[in-house]
Every structure is written in structure tokens, then in C-alpha cells.
Coordinates of C-alpha atoms and ligand atoms in Angstrom, one line a residue:
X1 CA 75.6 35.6 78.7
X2 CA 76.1 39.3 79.4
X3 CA 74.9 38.8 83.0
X4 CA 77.3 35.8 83.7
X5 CA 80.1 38.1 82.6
X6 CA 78.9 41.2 84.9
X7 CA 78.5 38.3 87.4
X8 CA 82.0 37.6 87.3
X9 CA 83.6 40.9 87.0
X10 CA 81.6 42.3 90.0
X11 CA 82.2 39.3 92.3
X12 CA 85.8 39.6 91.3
X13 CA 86.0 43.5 92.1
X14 CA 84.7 43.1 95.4
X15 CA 86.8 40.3 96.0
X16 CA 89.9 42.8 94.8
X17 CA 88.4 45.6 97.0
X18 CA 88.2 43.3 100.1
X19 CA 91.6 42.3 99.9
X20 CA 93.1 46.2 99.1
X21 CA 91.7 48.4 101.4
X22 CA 90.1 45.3 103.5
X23 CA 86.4 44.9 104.1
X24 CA 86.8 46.1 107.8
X25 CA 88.2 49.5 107.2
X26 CA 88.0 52.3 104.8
X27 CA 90.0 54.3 103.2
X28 CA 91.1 57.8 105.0
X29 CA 92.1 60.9 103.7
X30 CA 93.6 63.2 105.9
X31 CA 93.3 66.8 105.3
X32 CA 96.4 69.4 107.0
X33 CA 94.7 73.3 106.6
X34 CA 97.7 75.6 107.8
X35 CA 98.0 79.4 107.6
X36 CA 100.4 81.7 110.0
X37 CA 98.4 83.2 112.6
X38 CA 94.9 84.8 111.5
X39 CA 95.0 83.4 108.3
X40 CA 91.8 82.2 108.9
X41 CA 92.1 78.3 109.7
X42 CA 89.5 78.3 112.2
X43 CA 86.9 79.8 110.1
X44 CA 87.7 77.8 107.1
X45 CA 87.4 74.6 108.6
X46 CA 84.0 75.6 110.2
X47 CA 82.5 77.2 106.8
X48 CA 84.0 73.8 104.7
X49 CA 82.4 71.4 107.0
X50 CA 79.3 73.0 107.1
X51 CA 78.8 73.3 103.3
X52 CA 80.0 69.6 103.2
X53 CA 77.3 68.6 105.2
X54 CA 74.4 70.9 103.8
X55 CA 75.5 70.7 100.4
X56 CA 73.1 73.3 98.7
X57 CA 75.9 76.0 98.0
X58 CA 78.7 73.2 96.3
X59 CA 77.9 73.2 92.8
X60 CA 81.7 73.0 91.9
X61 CA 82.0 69.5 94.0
X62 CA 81.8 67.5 91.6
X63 CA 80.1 64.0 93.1
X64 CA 77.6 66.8 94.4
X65 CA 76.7 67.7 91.0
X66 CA 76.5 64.2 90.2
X67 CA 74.5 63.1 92.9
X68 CA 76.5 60.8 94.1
X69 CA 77.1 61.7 97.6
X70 CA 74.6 60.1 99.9
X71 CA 75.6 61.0 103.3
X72 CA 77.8 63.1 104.6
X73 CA 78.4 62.8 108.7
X74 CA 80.7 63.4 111.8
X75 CA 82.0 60.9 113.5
X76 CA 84.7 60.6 116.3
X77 CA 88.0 60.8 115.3
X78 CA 90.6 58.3 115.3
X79 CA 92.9 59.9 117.5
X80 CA 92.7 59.3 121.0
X81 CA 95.6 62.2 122.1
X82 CA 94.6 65.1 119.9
X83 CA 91.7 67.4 120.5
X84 CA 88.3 67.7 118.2
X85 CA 88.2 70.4 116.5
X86 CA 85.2 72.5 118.1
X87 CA 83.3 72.6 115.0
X88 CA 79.6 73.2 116.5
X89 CA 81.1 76.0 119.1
X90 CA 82.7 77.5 116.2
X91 CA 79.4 77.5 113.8
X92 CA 77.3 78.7 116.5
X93 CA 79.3 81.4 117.0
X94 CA 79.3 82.3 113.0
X95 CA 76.0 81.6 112.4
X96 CA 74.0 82.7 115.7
X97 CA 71.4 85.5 116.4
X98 CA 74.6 87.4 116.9
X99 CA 77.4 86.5 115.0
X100 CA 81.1 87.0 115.8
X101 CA 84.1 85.0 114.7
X102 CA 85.6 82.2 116.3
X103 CA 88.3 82.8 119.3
X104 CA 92.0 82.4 118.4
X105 CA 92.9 78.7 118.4
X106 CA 95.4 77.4 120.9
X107 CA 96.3 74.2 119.7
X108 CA 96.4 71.9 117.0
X109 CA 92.9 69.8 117.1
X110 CA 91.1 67.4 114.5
X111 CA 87.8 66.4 113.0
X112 CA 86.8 63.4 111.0
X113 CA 84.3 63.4 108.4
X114 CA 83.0 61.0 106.4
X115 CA 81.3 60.5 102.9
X116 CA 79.1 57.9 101.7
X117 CA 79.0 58.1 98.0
X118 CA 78.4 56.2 94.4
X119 CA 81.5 55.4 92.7
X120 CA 81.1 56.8 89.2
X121 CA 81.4 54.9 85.9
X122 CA 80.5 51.5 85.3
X123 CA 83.0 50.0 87.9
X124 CA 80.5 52.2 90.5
X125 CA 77.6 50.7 89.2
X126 CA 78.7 47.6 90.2
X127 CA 80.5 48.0 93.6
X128 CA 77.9 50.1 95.3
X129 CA 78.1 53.2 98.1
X130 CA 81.3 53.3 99.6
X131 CA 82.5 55.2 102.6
X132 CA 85.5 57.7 102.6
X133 CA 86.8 59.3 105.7
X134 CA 88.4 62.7 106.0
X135 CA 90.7 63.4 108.7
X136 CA 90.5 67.2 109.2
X137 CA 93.4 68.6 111.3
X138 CA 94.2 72.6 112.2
X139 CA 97.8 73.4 113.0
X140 CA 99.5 76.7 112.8
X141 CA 101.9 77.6 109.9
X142 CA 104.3 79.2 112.3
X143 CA 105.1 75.2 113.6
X144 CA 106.2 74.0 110.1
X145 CA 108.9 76.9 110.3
X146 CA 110.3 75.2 113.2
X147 CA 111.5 72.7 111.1
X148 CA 114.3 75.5 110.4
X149 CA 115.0 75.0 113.5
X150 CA 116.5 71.8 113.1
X151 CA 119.7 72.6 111.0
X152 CA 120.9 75.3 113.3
X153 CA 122.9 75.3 116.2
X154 CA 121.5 78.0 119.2
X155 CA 124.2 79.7 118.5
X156 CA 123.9 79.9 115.1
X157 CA 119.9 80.8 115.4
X158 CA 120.8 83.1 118.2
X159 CA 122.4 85.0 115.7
X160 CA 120.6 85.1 112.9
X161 CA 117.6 86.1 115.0
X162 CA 119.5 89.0 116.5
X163 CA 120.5 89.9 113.9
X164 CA 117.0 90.0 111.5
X165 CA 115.1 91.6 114.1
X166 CA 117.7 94.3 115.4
X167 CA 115.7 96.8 113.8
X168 CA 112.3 96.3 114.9
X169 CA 110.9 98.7 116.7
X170 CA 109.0 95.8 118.6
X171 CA 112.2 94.2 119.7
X172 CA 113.9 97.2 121.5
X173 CA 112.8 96.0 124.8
X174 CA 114.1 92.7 124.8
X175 CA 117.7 93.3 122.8
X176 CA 118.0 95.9 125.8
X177 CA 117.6 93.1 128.2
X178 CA 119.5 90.3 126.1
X179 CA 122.6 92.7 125.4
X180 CA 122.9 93.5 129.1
X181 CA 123.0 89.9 129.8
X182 CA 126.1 87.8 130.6
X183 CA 125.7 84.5 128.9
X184 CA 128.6 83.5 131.3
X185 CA 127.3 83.9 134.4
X186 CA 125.9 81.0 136.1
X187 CA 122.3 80.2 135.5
X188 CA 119.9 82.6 137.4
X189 CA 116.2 80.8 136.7
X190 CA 114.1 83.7 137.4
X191 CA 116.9 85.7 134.5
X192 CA 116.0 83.1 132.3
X193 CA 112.4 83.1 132.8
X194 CA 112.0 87.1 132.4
X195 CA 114.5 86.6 129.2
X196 CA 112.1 84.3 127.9
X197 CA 108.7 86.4 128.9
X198 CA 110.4 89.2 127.4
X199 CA 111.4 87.8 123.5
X200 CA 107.6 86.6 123.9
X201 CA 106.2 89.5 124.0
X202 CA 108.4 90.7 121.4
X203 CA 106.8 87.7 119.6
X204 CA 103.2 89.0 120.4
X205 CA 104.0 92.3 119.4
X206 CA 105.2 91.3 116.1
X207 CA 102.8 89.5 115.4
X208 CA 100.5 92.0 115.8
X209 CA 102.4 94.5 113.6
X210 CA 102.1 92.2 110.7
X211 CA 105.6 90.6 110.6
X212 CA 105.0 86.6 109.9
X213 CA 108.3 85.1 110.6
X214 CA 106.9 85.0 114.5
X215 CA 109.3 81.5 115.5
X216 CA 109.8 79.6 117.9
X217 CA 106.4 78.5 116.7
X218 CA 105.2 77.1 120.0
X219 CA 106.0 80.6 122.1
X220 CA 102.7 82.8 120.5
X221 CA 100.9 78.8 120.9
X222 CA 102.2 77.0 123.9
X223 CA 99.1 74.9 124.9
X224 CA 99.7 72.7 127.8
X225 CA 103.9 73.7 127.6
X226 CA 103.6 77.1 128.7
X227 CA 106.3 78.1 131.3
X228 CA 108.3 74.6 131.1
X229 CA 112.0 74.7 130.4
X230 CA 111.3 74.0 126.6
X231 CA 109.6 77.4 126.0
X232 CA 112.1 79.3 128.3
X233 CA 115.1 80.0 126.8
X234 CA 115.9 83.4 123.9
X235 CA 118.5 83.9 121.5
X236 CA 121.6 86.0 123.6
X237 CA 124.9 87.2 122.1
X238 CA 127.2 84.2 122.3
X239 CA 129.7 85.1 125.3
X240 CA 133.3 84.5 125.0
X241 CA 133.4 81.3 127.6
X242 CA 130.9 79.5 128.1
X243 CA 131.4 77.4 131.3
X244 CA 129.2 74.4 132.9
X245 CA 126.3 75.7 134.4
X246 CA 126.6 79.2 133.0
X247 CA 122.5 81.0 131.6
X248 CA 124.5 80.6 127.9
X249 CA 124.8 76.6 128.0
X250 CA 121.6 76.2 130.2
X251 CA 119.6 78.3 127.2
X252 CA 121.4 75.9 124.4
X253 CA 120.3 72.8 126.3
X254 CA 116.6 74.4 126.6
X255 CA 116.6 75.2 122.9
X256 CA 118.0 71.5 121.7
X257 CA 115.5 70.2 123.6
X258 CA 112.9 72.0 122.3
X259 CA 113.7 70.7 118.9
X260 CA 114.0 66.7 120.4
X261 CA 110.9 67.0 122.1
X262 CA 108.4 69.5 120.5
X263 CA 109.4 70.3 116.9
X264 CA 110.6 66.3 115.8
X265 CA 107.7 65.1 117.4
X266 CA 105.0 67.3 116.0
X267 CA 106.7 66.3 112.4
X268 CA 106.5 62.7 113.0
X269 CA 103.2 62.5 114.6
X270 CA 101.2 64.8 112.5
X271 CA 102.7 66.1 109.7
X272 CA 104.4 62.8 108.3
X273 CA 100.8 61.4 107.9
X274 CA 98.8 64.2 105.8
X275 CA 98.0 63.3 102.3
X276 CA 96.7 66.5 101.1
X277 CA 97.0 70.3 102.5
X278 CA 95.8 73.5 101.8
X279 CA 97.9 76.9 102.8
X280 CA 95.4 79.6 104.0
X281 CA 97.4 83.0 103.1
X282 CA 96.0 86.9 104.2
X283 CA 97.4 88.1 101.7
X284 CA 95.0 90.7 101.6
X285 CA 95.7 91.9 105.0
X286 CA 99.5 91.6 104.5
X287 CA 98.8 94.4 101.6
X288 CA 96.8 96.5 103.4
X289 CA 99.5 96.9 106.2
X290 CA 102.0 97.5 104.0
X291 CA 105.2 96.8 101.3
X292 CA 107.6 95.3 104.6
X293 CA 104.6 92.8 105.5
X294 CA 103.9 91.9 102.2
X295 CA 107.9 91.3 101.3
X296 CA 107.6 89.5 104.8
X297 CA 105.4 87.3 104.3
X298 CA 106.6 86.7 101.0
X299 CA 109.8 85.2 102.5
X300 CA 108.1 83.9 105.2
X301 CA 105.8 81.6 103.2
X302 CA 108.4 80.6 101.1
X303 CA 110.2 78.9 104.8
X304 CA 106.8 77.8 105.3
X305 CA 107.3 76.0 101.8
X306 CA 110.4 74.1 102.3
X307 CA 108.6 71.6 104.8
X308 CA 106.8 70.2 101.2
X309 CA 110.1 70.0 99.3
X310 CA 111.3 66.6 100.5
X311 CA 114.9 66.8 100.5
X312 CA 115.0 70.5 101.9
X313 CA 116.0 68.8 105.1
X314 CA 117.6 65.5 105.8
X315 CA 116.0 64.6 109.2
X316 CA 112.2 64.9 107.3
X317 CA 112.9 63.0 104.2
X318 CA 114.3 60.3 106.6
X319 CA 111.2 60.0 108.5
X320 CA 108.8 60.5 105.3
X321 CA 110.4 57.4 103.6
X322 CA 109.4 58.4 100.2
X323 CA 105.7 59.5 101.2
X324 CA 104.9 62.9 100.2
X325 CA 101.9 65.4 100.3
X326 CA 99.6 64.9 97.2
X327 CA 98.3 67.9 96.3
X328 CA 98.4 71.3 98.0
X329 CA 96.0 74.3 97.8
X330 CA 97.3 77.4 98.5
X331 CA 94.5 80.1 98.9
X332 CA 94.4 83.8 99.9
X333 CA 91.8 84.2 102.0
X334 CA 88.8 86.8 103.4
X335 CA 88.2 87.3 99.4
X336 CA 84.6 89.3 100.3
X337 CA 86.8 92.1 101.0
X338 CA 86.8 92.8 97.1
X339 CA 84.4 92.8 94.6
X340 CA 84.7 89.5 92.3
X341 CA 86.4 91.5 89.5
X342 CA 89.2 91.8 91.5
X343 CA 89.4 88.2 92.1
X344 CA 91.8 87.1 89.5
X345 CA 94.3 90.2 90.4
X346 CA 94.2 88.6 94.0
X347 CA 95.0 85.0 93.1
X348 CA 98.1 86.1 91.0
X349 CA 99.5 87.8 93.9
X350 CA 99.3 84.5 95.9
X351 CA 100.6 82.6 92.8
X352 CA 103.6 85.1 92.3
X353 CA 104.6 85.2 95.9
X354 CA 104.7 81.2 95.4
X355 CA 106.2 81.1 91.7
X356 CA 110.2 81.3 93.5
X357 CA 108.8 78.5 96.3
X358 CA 107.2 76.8 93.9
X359 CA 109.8 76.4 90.9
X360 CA 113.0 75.6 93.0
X361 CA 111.1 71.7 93.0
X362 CA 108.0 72.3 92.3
X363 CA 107.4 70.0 95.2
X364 CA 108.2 67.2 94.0
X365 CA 105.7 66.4 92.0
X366 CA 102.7 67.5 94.4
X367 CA 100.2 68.9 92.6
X368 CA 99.7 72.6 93.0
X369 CA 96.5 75.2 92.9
X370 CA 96.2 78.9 93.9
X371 CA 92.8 80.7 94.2
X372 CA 91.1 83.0 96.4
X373 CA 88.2 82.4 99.1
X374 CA 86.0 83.4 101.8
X375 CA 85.3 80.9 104.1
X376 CA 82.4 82.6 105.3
X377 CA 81.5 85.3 103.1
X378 CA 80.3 88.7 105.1
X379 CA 79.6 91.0 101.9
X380 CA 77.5 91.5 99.1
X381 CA 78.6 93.4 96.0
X382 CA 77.7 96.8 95.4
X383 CA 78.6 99.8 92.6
X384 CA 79.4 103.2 94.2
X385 CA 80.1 106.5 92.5
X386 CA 82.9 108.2 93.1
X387 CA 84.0 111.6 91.6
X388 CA 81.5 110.6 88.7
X389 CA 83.3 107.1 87.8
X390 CA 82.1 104.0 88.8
X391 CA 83.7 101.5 91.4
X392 CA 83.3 97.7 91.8
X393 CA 82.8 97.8 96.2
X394 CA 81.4 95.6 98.6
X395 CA 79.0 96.0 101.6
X396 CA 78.7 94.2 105.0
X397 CA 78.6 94.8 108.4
X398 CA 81.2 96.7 110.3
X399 CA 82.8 94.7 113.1
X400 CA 83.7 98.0 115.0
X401 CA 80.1 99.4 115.5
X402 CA 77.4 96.7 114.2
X403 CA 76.3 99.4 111.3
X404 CA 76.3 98.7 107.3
X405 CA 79.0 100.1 105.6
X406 CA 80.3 100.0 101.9
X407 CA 83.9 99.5 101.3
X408 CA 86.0 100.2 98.2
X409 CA 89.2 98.3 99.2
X410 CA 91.4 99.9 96.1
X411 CA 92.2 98.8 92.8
X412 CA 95.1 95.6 92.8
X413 CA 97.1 95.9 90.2
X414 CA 96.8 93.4 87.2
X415 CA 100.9 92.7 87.5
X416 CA 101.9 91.1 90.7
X417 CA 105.5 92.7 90.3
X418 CA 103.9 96.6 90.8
X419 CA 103.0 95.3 94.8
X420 CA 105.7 92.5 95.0
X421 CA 109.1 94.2 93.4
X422 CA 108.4 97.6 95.7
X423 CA 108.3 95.5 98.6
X424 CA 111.2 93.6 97.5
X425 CA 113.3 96.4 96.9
X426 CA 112.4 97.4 100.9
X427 CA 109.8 100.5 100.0
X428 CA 107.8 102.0 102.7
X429 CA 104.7 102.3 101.4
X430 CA 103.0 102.1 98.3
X431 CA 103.6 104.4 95.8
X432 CA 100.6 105.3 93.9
X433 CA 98.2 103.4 95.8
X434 CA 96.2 102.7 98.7
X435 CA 94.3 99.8 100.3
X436 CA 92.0 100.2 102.8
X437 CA 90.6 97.1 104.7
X438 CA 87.5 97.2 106.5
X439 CA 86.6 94.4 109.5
X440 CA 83.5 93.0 108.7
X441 CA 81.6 90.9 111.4
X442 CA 79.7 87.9 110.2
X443 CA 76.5 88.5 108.4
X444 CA 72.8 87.7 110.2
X445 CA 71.4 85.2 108.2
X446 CA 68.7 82.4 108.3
X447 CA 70.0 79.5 106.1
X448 CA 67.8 77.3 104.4
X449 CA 67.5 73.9 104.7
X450 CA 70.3 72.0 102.5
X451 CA 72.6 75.4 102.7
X452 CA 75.7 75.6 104.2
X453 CA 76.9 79.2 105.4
X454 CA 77.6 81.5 102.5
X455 CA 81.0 81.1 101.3
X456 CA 83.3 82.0 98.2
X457 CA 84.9 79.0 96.4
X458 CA 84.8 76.8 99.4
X459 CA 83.5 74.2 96.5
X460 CA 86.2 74.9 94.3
X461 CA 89.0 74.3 97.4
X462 CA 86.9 70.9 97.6
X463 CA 86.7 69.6 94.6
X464 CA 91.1 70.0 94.1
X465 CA 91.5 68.7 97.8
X466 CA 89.2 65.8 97.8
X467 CA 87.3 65.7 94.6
X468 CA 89.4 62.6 93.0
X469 CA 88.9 60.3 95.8
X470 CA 85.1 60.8 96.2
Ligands
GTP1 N1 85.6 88.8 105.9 C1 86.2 87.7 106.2 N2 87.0 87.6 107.3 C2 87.5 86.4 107.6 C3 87.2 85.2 106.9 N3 87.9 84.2 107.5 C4 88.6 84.7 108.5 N4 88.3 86.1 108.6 C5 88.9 87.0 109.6 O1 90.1 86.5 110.1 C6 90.1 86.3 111.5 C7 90.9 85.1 111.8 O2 90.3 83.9 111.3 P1 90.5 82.5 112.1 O3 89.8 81.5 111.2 O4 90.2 82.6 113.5 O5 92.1 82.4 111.8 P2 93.1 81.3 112.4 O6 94.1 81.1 111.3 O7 92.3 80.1 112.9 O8 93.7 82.1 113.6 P3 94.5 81.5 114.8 O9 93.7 80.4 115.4 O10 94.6 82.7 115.8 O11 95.9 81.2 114.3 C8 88.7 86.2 111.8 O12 88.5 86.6 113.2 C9 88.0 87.2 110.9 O13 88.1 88.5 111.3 C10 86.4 85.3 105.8 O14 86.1 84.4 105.0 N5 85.9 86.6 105.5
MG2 MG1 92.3 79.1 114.6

């Protein structure tokens, strides 16, 4: 009796299955990781694939704790136009006799990998292994704040962008050059191009100073685009007349264009079709450099943000038709800079420099996580005495000169408001504290067989991004 019954049911669920997700393909689950520049995108990908596929370090994945994962593998990835993600260059580099980090990426890329697991519960018992495929793709943060982009006018972003960065200290050079330009005057290409050349390397410089809102997104990343007509145009003071022909109309055409043909389409093509995302955040390295990049990046995340709000702009919720990023990770990252105690204070930050993002619509109905990582950790913990007291410190390698050092990277404050208010309120520095950041390199290690690269809460990150659906 019992068995006619099971009979039935299972013959009847695979029948259902067949006819859902259709017995010739399986279901896919595609992954967006995003960060500004350096966040650490490369490095997390690398460090999450590996301790996907040698499992020994995932106790927080949950089907690994169950045992239900049989196989994990790489295969080629369905898209025939985008590049693979370099995932064996980049581990080699990480894990070799002499480890260094991965290169700065210069494009977006992908990597699928797949899972062949035991569905839990009774219905699992029944149905046997499936397979689930994960569609890993990298893309810089900077290109979902293009998406600002789309409301305004070049003369309106011309402004505003003269305007924010009219005190920089980077930008001196290339307000010089874009003040003494006629916007007027009939098109002069080799103007334009040194215009252009010239707010890049503002761009660059930035960048390197620590300021995040570093947009056009594809000018610090322009792959196969660089020196084309869509990356060479820069915001000038809007001239009186603007006649047919003149370097003011010529830049406006460049800068609409670049919106019709690089920002729409990355949205479309990519972004449109992720189901789950996780936010890579240094907010650690933001600290270190200072109240202005903290307060910056603070804003600048919050930008970053809006391109998960359906309804923050018009264009996106009309290509989205109604489909809408799952759940989303945000994580600060390079955690092995601090001792674990410090952990929590470190993950409120993140979560407070959200909370303003977060509550204006809580992404509509996404489902939302903030913790802190290392993708690959480079430390071990260590207790140093200093003037007689004790302090929580790690130890690693220093990038600079190969030796050991210990590192005490300061104490973060319990309240998020004593780091986030100053920098609001414009301070220069911190008042009664200081944080030092040390660059480790990565760690010489053997790994064991079954062992992924040694990592902080890479499981956790898995478990929220993929967990449910394995
Ligand atoms: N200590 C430590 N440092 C890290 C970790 N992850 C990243 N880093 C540091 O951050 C740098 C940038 O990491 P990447 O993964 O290359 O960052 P990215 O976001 O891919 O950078 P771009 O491709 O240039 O946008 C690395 O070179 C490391 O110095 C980590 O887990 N621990
Ligand atoms: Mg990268």
C-alpha cells in the first residue's frame, strides 16, 4: 500500500519537475559580485570558487554540512560574448610558491559553476541529485552609477560635476584646461581628445586618493572602447551659443551616446538578468584614509544603491518588467586586517552607511545581509602588549618588504555615528583616533586536500547567496 502511494507521488513529482524547469535544462542562478574599484571583486570570486570546490573550510554552507552536495565543477559558461573569468590565473597567483594578488581587472567577465546535490526532506528522497548552475559574473560598481547618468542632460551633469569636484586638489589640472576652453568654437578633435585624456587622469588620480564617486564608469575601465568617440568627451562650462558643429554640441552628442550605447546596454544585457548580488565594500580602507572618503563613500554607495530600488529610474523598471534582484549581500571586505573582536564593530559600519539606502525602500522587498570577510585571509591573530595593556592584533606578511609584521589597526568604535557623523559633518580627520592599515601579501601555504584557501566567512556569504536553492 505505502509503496503504491510513494509510487505515485514520486512518478508524479518527476513528471511536475519535467514539465517546470524541463528535463533538458537546469535551473541557473546567476550571481552579480560588484564593489567600486579595489574592493576586492577579483579576489573574492577566486577565494569563493575555490572553497566551493574543496569544501573543507564551509562548515556554515549548509547542504555542505549536510552532505548533500556531491559534486561541485566548472563548466563553460553560457555566454558566448563575455569573457571567463580567469579563475585558475587568479588562484595560481594567490596560492603559488610566491603569492601576490591578482592584477586589476579590466572588464566585466563570467564563470559558471555548477552543483550536483541531494534535495533535502522527503520530496529529495524521492527526486534524486539534481544539478544547479551558478552564473558568476564580475562587474565594477562604478558602472551601476552610470545609471545616473541617464536622467541628466550633459549640460546638466556638466555641471554638477564641475561643480562637486571644483575643490579637489586632483582636478586643478583639468578645470584649468576646461575653463580656458571655448565650448563655441568649432570642434578641434585633437582639443577634444586631450580634454578627455586630461578629466581621465583626473579620474585616475582620484581614484587613487580614495574619492569613490570616480564616473563615467567606463573611463578608469574602457576595455576594447578606449580612445573611441564614446569615452572622449568631459564636462565644460556651458557656453552662451552653442552653434552646429561647435566642441560644446560635438561633446553632448559624444556623452548621449555614451549612455545609448554603453550604459543602456550593459543594463539590459547584464544587469537585468542577475538574481542575486553581493556588494563588496573597503570600508576598512575608506577609514583608514580618512573622514572625506568615508563620508564619500557613504554617498557614493548609497548612488550605487539606487540601481536595486526599482522605481529609482524609469528607463530600468521598464526594461526589468517586474523582475527584481532577490537577495543582496553587502560585505565589507579584507576583515584579517582586525582581530575578530572587532568584527561586529566593522559590520555595523557597513550596516549604518546602508541603514539611509536601505530604509528609503528597503529594496523592494530584496532581502538584505551585511557582514564582514576576507576572501583570502592573510593574518593570524595575535595579543601584543602595549604600554602594559593588552591589544587584540593580527600578524601576516608585509606586502612592502616580504618580512612578518604584527599590526594593531586601532580600536573601531562600538557606535557607527562616532566615524560616520564626523565625516558627515565634513571633519578632517579623526578626532581621537587613529587607524593604521598595513598591506599584507598573501600567505605561503600548502593546502590540504579538500581545503579551499583560507578565508573569513566566505561560507556565511554562501549560504545567504545560494544556500536556499541548493
Ligand atoms: N588582506 C586582504 N586583502 C585583500 C583581500 N581581498 C582583497 N584584498 C586587497 O585588495 C586588493 C584589490 O582586490 P581585488 O580583488 O583585485 O579588487 P577588485 O575589486 O577586483 O579590483 P579592480 O579589479 O581593480 O576593480 C588586492 O590587491 C589586495 O591588496 C582580503 O581578503 N584580505
Ligand atoms: Mg578585479
Amino acid at each position: 500500500m505505502f509503496s503504491t502511494v510513494t509510487n505515485g507521488i514520486s512518478r508524479q513529482i518527476n513528471g511536475a519537475g519535467a514539465a517546470v524547469s524541463g528535463i533538458f535544462f537546469d535551473p541557473v542562478l546567476r550571481l552579480g559580485v560588484t564593489g567600486l574599484s579595489r574592493a576586492g571583486k577579483t579576489v573574492f570570486i577566486t577565494g569563493l570558487v575555490a572553497n566551493l570546490l574543496d569544501r573543507g573550510r564551509m562548515p556554515q554552507l549548509r547542504a555542505e554540512a549536510e552532505q548533500r552536495i556531491d559534486t561541485v565543477y566548472l563548466q563553460p559558461q553560457p555566454d558566448d560574448t563575455l569573457p571567463r573569468f580567469a579563475y585558475e590565473d587568479h588562484l595560481a597567483a594567490l596560492t603559488g610558491d610566491d603569492p601576490r594578488w591578482p592584477a586589476s581587472t579590466r572588464a566585466v567577465s563570467e564563470l559558471r559553476l555548477s552543483f550536483r546535490v541531494q534535495p533535502a526532506g522527503f520530496v529529495g528522497a524521492l527526486t534524486g541529485p539534481r544539478v544547479l548552475h551558478v552564473d558568476i559574473v564580475d562587474y565594477p560598481g562604478e558602472w551601476l552609477l552610470d545609471l545616473a547618468l541617464l536622467d541628466k542632460s550633459y549640460a546638466e551633469w556638466s555641471e554638477a560635476t564641475l561643480d562637486r569636484i571644483a575643490k579637489r586638489a586632483e582636478a586643478l589640472e583639468f578645470l584649468a584646461t576646461a575653463r580656458a576652453e571655448d565650448g563655441a568654437l568649432a570642434l578641434d578633435e585633437p582639443r577634444a581628445l586631450a580634454l578627455a585624456a586630461s578629466f581621465t587622469a583626473y579620474l585616475h588620480s582620484a581614484r587613487a586618493n580614495g574619492w569613490s564617486d570616480c564616473t563615467p564608469g567606463r573611463f578608469l575601465l574602457p576595455g576594447d572602447l578606449a580612445g573611441s568617440p564614446v569615452l572622449t568627451f568631459a564636462p565644460l562650462p556651458k557656453p552662451a551659443q552653442t552653434p552646429r558643429g561647435s566642441l560644446w554640441r560635438e561633446m553632448e552628442r559624444r556623452y548621449d551616446a555614451y549612455k545609448s550605447k554603453v550604459v543602456k546596454p550593459f543594463f539590459r544585457d547584464h544587469f537585468a538578468r542577475i538574481d542575486r548580488q553581493i556588494v563588496l565594500v573597503d570600508v576598512l580602507g575608506a577609514i583608514h584614509q580618512g573622514p572625506r572618503a568615508l563620508e564619500d563613500l557613504r554617498r557614493t554607495m548609497a548612488e550605487v544603491l539606487s540601481a536595486f530600488r526599482p522605481g529609482s529610474n524609469r528607463w530600468l523598471s521598464g526594461i526589468l518588467g517586474g523582475k527584481r534582484v532577490g537577495k543582496i549581500l553587502f560585505a565589507a571586505t579584507k576583515a584579517d586586517h582586525l582581530h575578530h573582536s572587532q568584527h561586529p564593530a566593522l559590520t555595523a559600519i557597513m550596516q549604518a552607511m546602508l541603514r539611509e539606502a536601505q530604509s528609503r525602500a528597503d529594496f523592494a522587498g530584496a532581502e538584505t545581509m551585511a557582514l564582514s570577510l576576507a576572501s583570502l585571509r592573510t593574518t593570524v591573530e595575535e595579543s601584543l602588549t602595549r604600554d602594559g595593556s593588552q591589544l587584540d592584533a593580527v600578524r601576516g606578511r608585509l606586502l612592502a618588504t616580504g618580512k612578518q609584521a604584527a599590526m594593531y589597526a586601532g580600536e573601531l568604535p562600538r557606535d557607527p555615528a562616532r566615524l560616520l557623523s564626523p565625516a558627515r559633518e565634513g571633519a578632517t580627520a579623526w578626532l581621537d583616533a587613529d587607524f593604521a592599515l598595513m598591506g599584507f601579501a598573501p600567505a605561503r601555504s600548502t593546502l590540504k586536500a579538500g581545503e579551499g584557501p583560507p578565508h573569513i566567512r566566505l561560507d556565511r556569504a554562501a549560504e545567504f547567496l545560494i544556500g536556499d536553492r541548493l
